[in-house]
Amino acid sequence: MDENCLFCKIIAGKIPSKKVYEDDKVFVFEDISPKAPTHVLIIPKRHVVGLKEATPEDAEILGYCQLIAAKIGREHGIEDGYRTVYNVGPRSGQSVFHLHLHLLGGRDMTWPPG
Ligand code: AMP
Ligand code: ZN
């Protein structure tokens, strides 16, 4: 746990969140500022800064987060179209530096993303 990390505090229950799913490896909760009818964040329980900081030892958790996104997409009835997104680096809008996979769905998506 990184004492200064917002998402580590959410995992530890020190900051409240709307939990959607949890297991031994990941924690999933609703985004506080949703950009789609379904907008959840899938985060590893182990503190990883972001995709560009990930190492080969994070390969399994990266894949696992995507599989959890697919499971939640199925359970939320959004399989007609959703996105999984990592924002990487300041120009992407990344604002929290604990790896988080966005799952967005429940509306039409435009391409390319902004
Ligand atoms: P990013 O911009 O990719 O770093 O995404 C960070 C996301 O975290 C944003 O979509 C925020 O709305 C979301 N967020 C920030 N603080 C909280 C919080 N306390 N609970 C839930 N989501 C949050
Ligand atoms: Zn963290």
mmCIF file of C-alpha atoms in Angstrom, residues 11-114:
data_model
loop_
_atom_site.group_PDB
_atom_site.id
_atom_site.type_symbol
_atom_site.label_atom_id
_atom_site.label_comp_id
_atom_site.label_asym_id
_atom_site.label_seq_id
_atom_site.Cartn_x
_atom_site.Cartn_y
_atom_site.Cartn_z
ATOM 1 C CA ILE A 11 -8.926 -0.480 -1.652
ATOM 2 C CA ALA A 12 -8.218 -0.258 2.092
ATOM 3 C CA GLY A 13 -11.676 1.253 2.723
ATOM 4 C CA LYS A 14 -10.167 4.477 4.099
ATOM 5 C CA ILE A 15 -11.967 6.443 1.379
ATOM 6 C CA PRO A 16 -15.505 5.334 0.484
ATOM 7 C CA SER A 17 -16.356 4.026 -2.966
ATOM 8 C CA LYS A 18 -19.214 2.254 -4.719
ATOM 9 C CA LYS A 19 -17.753 -1.235 -5.001
ATOM 10 C CA VAL A 20 -18.825 -3.317 -7.986
ATOM 11 C CA TYR A 21 -16.548 -6.349 -7.573
ATOM 12 C CA GLU A 22 -13.575 -7.499 -5.528
ATOM 13 C CA ASP A 23 -11.358 -10.552 -5.367
ATOM 14 C CA ASP A 24 -7.845 -11.282 -4.134
ATOM 15 C CA LYS A 25 -6.214 -9.519 -7.104
ATOM 16 C CA VAL A 26 -8.454 -6.613 -8.165
ATOM 17 C CA PHE A 27 -10.916 -4.049 -6.830
ATOM 18 C CA VAL A 28 -13.628 -2.561 -9.071
ATOM 19 C CA PHE A 29 -15.679 0.537 -8.276
ATOM 20 C CA GLU A 30 -17.815 3.169 -9.965
ATOM 21 C CA ASP A 31 -16.025 6.204 -11.346
ATOM 22 C CA ILE A 32 -16.985 9.271 -9.285
ATOM 23 C CA SER A 33 -17.450 11.328 -12.462
ATOM 24 C CA PRO A 34 -18.999 8.852 -14.918
ATOM 25 C CA LYS A 35 -18.546 9.497 -18.649
ATOM 26 C CA ALA A 36 -21.031 6.784 -19.689
ATOM 27 C CA PRO A 37 -24.000 4.964 -18.076
ATOM 28 C CA THR A 38 -21.548 2.234 -17.084
ATOM 29 C CA HIS A 39 -18.169 3.649 -16.048
ATOM 30 C CA VAL A 40 -16.159 1.582 -13.628
ATOM 31 C CA LEU A 41 -12.477 1.439 -12.755
ATOM 32 C CA ILE A 42 -10.687 -1.902 -12.467
ATOM 33 C CA ILE A 43 -7.561 -1.627 -10.357
ATOM 34 C CA PRO A 44 -4.956 -4.130 -9.161
ATOM 35 C CA LYS A 45 -4.765 -4.407 -5.388
ATOM 36 C CA ARG A 46 -0.983 -4.200 -5.696
ATOM 37 C CA HIS A 47 0.142 -0.615 -6.308
ATOM 38 C CA VAL A 48 1.311 -0.285 -9.925
ATOM 39 C CA VAL A 49 1.857 3.309 -11.109
ATOM 40 C CA GLY A 50 0.613 2.996 -14.673
ATOM 41 C CA LEU A 51 0.975 1.133 -17.948
ATOM 42 C CA LYS A 52 4.298 2.678 -18.913
ATOM 43 C CA GLU A 53 5.749 1.799 -15.518
ATOM 44 C CA ALA A 54 4.510 -1.814 -15.729
ATOM 45 C CA THR A 55 7.116 -4.589 -15.928
ATOM 46 C CA PRO A 56 6.959 -8.181 -17.189
ATOM 47 C CA GLU A 57 5.950 -9.264 -13.689
ATOM 48 C CA ASP A 58 2.766 -7.205 -14.120
ATOM 49 C CA ALA A 59 1.777 -9.044 -17.339
ATOM 50 C CA GLU A 60 -0.622 -11.390 -15.586
ATOM 51 C CA ILE A 61 -2.483 -8.639 -13.714
ATOM 52 C CA LEU A 62 -2.762 -6.535 -16.897
ATOM 53 C CA GLY A 63 -4.455 -9.415 -18.689
ATOM 54 C CA TYR A 64 -6.559 -10.235 -15.646
ATOM 55 C CA CYS A 65 -7.924 -6.664 -15.480
ATOM 56 C CA GLN A 66 -9.111 -7.003 -19.101
ATOM 57 C CA LEU A 67 -10.833 -10.317 -18.334
ATOM 58 C CA ILE A 68 -12.588 -8.750 -15.341
ATOM 59 C CA ALA A 69 -13.718 -5.904 -17.622
ATOM 60 C CA ALA A 70 -15.223 -8.495 -19.989
ATOM 61 C CA LYS A 71 -16.991 -10.208 -17.073
ATOM 62 C CA ILE A 72 -18.460 -6.933 -15.832
ATOM 63 C CA GLY A 73 -19.413 -5.941 -19.386
ATOM 64 C CA ARG A 74 -21.328 -9.217 -19.649
ATOM 65 C CA GLU A 75 -23.011 -8.773 -16.261
ATOM 66 C CA HIS A 76 -24.002 -5.163 -16.989
ATOM 67 C CA GLY A 77 -25.568 -5.998 -20.372
ATOM 68 C CA ILE A 78 -23.292 -3.709 -22.361
ATOM 69 C CA GLU A 79 -21.813 -6.270 -24.743
ATOM 70 C CA ASP A 80 -23.298 -4.424 -27.710
ATOM 71 C CA GLY A 81 -20.437 -1.952 -27.314
ATOM 72 C CA TYR A 82 -17.985 -0.907 -24.644
ATOM 73 C CA ARG A 83 -14.442 0.370 -24.294
ATOM 74 C CA THR A 84 -11.595 -0.542 -21.999
ATOM 75 C CA VAL A 85 -9.106 2.307 -21.714
ATOM 76 C CA TYR A 86 -5.814 3.059 -20.024
ATOM 77 C CA ASN A 87 -4.946 6.742 -19.973
ATOM 78 C CA VAL A 88 -1.147 6.860 -20.049
ATOM 79 C CA GLY A 89 0.809 9.998 -19.241
ATOM 80 C CA PRO A 90 -0.218 13.630 -18.767
ATOM 81 C CA ARG A 91 -1.304 14.319 -22.363
ATOM 82 C CA SER A 92 -3.836 11.478 -22.121
ATOM 83 C CA GLY A 93 -5.447 13.002 -19.053
ATOM 84 C CA GLN A 94 -4.064 10.451 -16.586
ATOM 85 C CA SER A 95 -4.724 12.010 -13.197
ATOM 86 C CA VAL A 96 -4.321 9.116 -10.734
ATOM 87 C CA PHE A 97 -1.040 7.227 -10.622
ATOM 88 C CA HIS A 98 -2.279 3.801 -9.553
ATOM 89 C CA LEU A 99 -2.980 1.645 -12.607
ATOM 90 C CA HIS A 100 -6.680 1.703 -13.499
ATOM 91 C CA LEU A 101 -8.543 0.254 -16.434
ATOM 92 C CA HIS A 102 -11.624 2.268 -17.387
ATOM 93 C CA LEU A 103 -14.649 0.263 -18.551
ATOM 94 C CA LEU A 104 -17.155 2.506 -20.337
ATOM 95 C CA GLY A 105 -20.410 1.422 -21.975
ATOM 96 C CA GLY A 106 -24.151 1.784 -22.216
ATOM 97 C CA ARG A 107 -24.155 4.434 -24.923
ATOM 98 C CA ASP A 108 -22.961 4.916 -28.491
ATOM 99 C CA MET A 109 -19.196 5.433 -28.658
ATOM 100 C CA THR A 110 -17.496 7.744 -31.119
ATOM 101 C CA TRP A 111 -14.220 7.087 -32.920
ATOM 102 C CA PRO A 112 -11.593 8.395 -32.703
ATOM 103 C CA PRO A 113 -11.767 9.146 -28.988
ATOM 104 C CA GLY A 114 -11.027 12.733 -27.983
#
